[in-house]
GROMACS .gro file of C-alpha atoms in nm:
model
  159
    1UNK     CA    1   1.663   0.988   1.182
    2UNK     CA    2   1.441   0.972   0.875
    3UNK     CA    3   1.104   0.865   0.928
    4UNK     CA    4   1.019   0.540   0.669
    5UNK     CA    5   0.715   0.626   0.432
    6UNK     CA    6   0.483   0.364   0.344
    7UNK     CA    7   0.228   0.322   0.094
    8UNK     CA    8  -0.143   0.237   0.240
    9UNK     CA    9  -0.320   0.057  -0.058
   10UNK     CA   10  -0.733   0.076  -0.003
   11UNK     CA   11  -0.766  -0.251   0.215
   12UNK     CA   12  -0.519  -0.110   0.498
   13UNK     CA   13  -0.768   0.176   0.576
   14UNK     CA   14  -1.081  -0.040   0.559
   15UNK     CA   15  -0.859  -0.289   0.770
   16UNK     CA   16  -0.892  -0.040   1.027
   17UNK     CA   17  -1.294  -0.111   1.098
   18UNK     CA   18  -1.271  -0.440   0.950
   19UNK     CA   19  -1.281  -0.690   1.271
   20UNK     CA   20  -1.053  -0.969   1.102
   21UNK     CA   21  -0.741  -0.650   1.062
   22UNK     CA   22  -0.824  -0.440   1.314
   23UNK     CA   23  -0.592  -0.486   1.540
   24UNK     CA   24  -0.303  -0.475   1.354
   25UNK     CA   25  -0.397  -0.215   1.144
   26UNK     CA   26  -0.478   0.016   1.414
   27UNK     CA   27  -0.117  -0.096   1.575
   28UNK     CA   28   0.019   0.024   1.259
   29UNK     CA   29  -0.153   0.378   1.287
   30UNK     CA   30  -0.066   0.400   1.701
   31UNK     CA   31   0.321   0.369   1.530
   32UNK     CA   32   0.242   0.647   1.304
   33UNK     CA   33   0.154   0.831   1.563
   34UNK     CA   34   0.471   0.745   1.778
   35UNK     CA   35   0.640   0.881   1.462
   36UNK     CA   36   0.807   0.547   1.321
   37UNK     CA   37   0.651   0.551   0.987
   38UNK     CA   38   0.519   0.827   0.731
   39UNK     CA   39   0.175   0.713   0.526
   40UNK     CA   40   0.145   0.829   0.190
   41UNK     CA   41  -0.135   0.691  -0.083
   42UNK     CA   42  -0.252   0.790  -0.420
   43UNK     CA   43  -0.530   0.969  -0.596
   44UNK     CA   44  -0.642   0.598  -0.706
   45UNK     CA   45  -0.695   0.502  -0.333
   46UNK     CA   46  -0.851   0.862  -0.278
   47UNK     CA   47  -1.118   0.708  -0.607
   48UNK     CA   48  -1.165   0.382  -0.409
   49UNK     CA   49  -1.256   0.485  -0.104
   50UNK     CA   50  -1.520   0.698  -0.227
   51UNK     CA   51  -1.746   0.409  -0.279
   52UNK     CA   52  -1.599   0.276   0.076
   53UNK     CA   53  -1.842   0.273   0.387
   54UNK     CA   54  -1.867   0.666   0.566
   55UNK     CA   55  -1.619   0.598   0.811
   56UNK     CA   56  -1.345   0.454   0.588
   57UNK     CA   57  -1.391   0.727   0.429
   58UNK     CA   58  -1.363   1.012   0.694
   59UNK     CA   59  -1.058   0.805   0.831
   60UNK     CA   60  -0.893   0.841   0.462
   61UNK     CA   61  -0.965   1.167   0.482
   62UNK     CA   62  -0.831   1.242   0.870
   63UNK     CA   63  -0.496   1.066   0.752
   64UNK     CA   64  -0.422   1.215   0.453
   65UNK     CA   65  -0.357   1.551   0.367
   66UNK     CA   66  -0.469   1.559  -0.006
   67UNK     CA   67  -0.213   1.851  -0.170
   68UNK     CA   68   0.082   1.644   0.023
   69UNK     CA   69   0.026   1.258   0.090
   70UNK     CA   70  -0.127   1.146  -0.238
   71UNK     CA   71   0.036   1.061  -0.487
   72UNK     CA   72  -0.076   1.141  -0.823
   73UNK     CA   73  -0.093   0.905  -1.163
   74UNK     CA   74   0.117   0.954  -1.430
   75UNK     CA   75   0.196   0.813  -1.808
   76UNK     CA   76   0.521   0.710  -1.652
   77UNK     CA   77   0.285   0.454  -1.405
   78UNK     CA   78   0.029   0.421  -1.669
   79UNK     CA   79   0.332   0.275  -1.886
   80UNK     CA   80   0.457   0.091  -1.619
   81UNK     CA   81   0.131  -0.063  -1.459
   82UNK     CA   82   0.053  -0.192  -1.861
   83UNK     CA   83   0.342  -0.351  -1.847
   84UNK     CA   84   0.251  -0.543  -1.529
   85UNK     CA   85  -0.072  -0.644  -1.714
   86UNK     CA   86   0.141  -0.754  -2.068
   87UNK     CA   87   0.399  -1.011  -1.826
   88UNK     CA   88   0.074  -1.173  -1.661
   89UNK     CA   89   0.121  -1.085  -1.275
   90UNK     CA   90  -0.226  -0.985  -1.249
   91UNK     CA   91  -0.515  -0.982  -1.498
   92UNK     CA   92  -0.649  -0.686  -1.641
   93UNK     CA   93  -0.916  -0.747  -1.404
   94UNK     CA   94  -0.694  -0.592  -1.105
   95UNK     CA   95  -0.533  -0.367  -1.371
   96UNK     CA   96  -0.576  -0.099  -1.028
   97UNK     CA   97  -0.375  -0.325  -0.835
   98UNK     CA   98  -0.106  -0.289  -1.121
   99UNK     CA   99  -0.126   0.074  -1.086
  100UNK     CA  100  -0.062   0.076  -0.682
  101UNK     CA  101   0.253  -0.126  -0.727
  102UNK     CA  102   0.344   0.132  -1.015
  103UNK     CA  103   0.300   0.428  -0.830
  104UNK     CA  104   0.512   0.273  -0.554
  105UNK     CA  105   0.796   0.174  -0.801
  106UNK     CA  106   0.797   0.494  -1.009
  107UNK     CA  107   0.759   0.724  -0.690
  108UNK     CA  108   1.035   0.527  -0.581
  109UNK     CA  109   0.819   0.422  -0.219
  110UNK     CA  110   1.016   0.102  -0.037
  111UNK     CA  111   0.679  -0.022   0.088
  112UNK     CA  112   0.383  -0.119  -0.006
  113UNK     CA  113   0.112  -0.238   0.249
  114UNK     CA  114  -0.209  -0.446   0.216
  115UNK     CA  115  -0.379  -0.643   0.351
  116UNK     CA  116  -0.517  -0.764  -0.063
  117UNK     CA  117  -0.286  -1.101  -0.058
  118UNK     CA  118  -0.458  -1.243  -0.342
  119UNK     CA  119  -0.326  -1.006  -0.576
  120UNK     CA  120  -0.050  -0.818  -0.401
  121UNK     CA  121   0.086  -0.968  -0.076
  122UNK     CA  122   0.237  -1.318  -0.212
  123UNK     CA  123   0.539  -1.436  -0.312
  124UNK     CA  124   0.472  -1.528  -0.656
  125UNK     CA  125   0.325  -1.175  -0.740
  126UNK     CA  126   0.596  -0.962  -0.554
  127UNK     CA  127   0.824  -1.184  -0.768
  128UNK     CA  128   0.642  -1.108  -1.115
  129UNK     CA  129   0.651  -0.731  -1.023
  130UNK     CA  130   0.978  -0.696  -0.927
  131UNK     CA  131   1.111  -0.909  -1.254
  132UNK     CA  132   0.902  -0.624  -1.467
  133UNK     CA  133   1.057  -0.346  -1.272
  134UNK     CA  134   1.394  -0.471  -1.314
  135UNK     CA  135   1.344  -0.550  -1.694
  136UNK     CA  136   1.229  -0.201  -1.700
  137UNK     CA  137   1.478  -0.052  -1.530
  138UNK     CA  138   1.309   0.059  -1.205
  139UNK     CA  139   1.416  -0.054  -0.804
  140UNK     CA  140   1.255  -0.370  -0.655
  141UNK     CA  141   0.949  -0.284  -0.364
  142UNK     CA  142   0.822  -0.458  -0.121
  143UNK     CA  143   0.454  -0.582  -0.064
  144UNK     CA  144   0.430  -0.683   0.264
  145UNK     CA  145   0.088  -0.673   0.527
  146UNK     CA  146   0.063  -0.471   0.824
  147UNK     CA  147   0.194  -0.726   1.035
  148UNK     CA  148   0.525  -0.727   0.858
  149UNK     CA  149   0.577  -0.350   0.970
  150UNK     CA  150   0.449  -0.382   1.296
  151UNK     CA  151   0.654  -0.678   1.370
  152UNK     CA  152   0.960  -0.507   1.280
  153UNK     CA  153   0.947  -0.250   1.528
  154UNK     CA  154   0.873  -0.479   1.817
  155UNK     CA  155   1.153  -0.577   2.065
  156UNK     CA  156   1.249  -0.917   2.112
  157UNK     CA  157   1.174  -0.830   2.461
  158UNK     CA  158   0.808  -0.778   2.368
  159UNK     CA  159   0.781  -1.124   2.190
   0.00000   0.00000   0.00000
């Protein structure tokens, strides 16, 4: 069976020494390791995290293999993530949130995870996304928080 890969944005690995995500993002990781999901991030998040706190970033850096599991930027996401920005979904403030969701959509990733649900995780934004990748030709993603995943692979024996 093939192993799901997921896209950790920058707030899902501080989640995991943040106390209000902890938990859950640290179930998420103990599923990794049980081999039910596959992480992968970007170069961008690889940026972020080097202003993040020490151990955010030697747990970025304990996850990811850098010549595999990060993705890398492209004109093609550059294009894509501008295009975001032109329909409104999120101000050119968050112009690097644009880019996550682009690198998901043009890297073709199913998942995006974050815990960031001002500008990512809500229904209003996944809907604005989506309606640009469509009109651009690309597959819908989804945004969905830690919980969503870990959720998914619970029993209903274990609810």
């Amino acid at each position: 069976m093939r192993v799901p890969t997921i896209y950790l944005d920058t707030s899902v690995i501080g989640g995991y020494h943040d106390v209000l995500w902890m938990q859950d993002t640290r179930e998420l990781w103990q599923q990794r390791e049980s081999g039910l999901w596959r992480f992968i991030s970007s170069g961008l998040v690889a940026q972020e995290v080097a202003d993040a706190p020490p151990e955010v970033q030697k747990l970025f850096e304990s996850t990811f293999d850098r010549s595999t599991d990060l993705l890398p930027m492209t004109l093609e996401i550059e294009d894509l993530a501008q295009e975001y920005l032109k329909a409104g979904v999120v101000s050119t403030k968050f112009e690097d949130d644009a880019r996550h969701v682009a690198i998901c959509t043009v890297h073709r990733i199913a998942h995006l995870v974050s815990w960031n649900f001002k500008h990512l995780v809500n229904v209003r934004r996944a809907a604005g996304f989506n309606a640009v990748n469509l009109l651009q030709g690309y597959p819908e993603i989804s945004i969905v928080n830690p919980k969503e995943l870990i959720y998914a692979n619970t029993s209903d024996q274990d609810l």
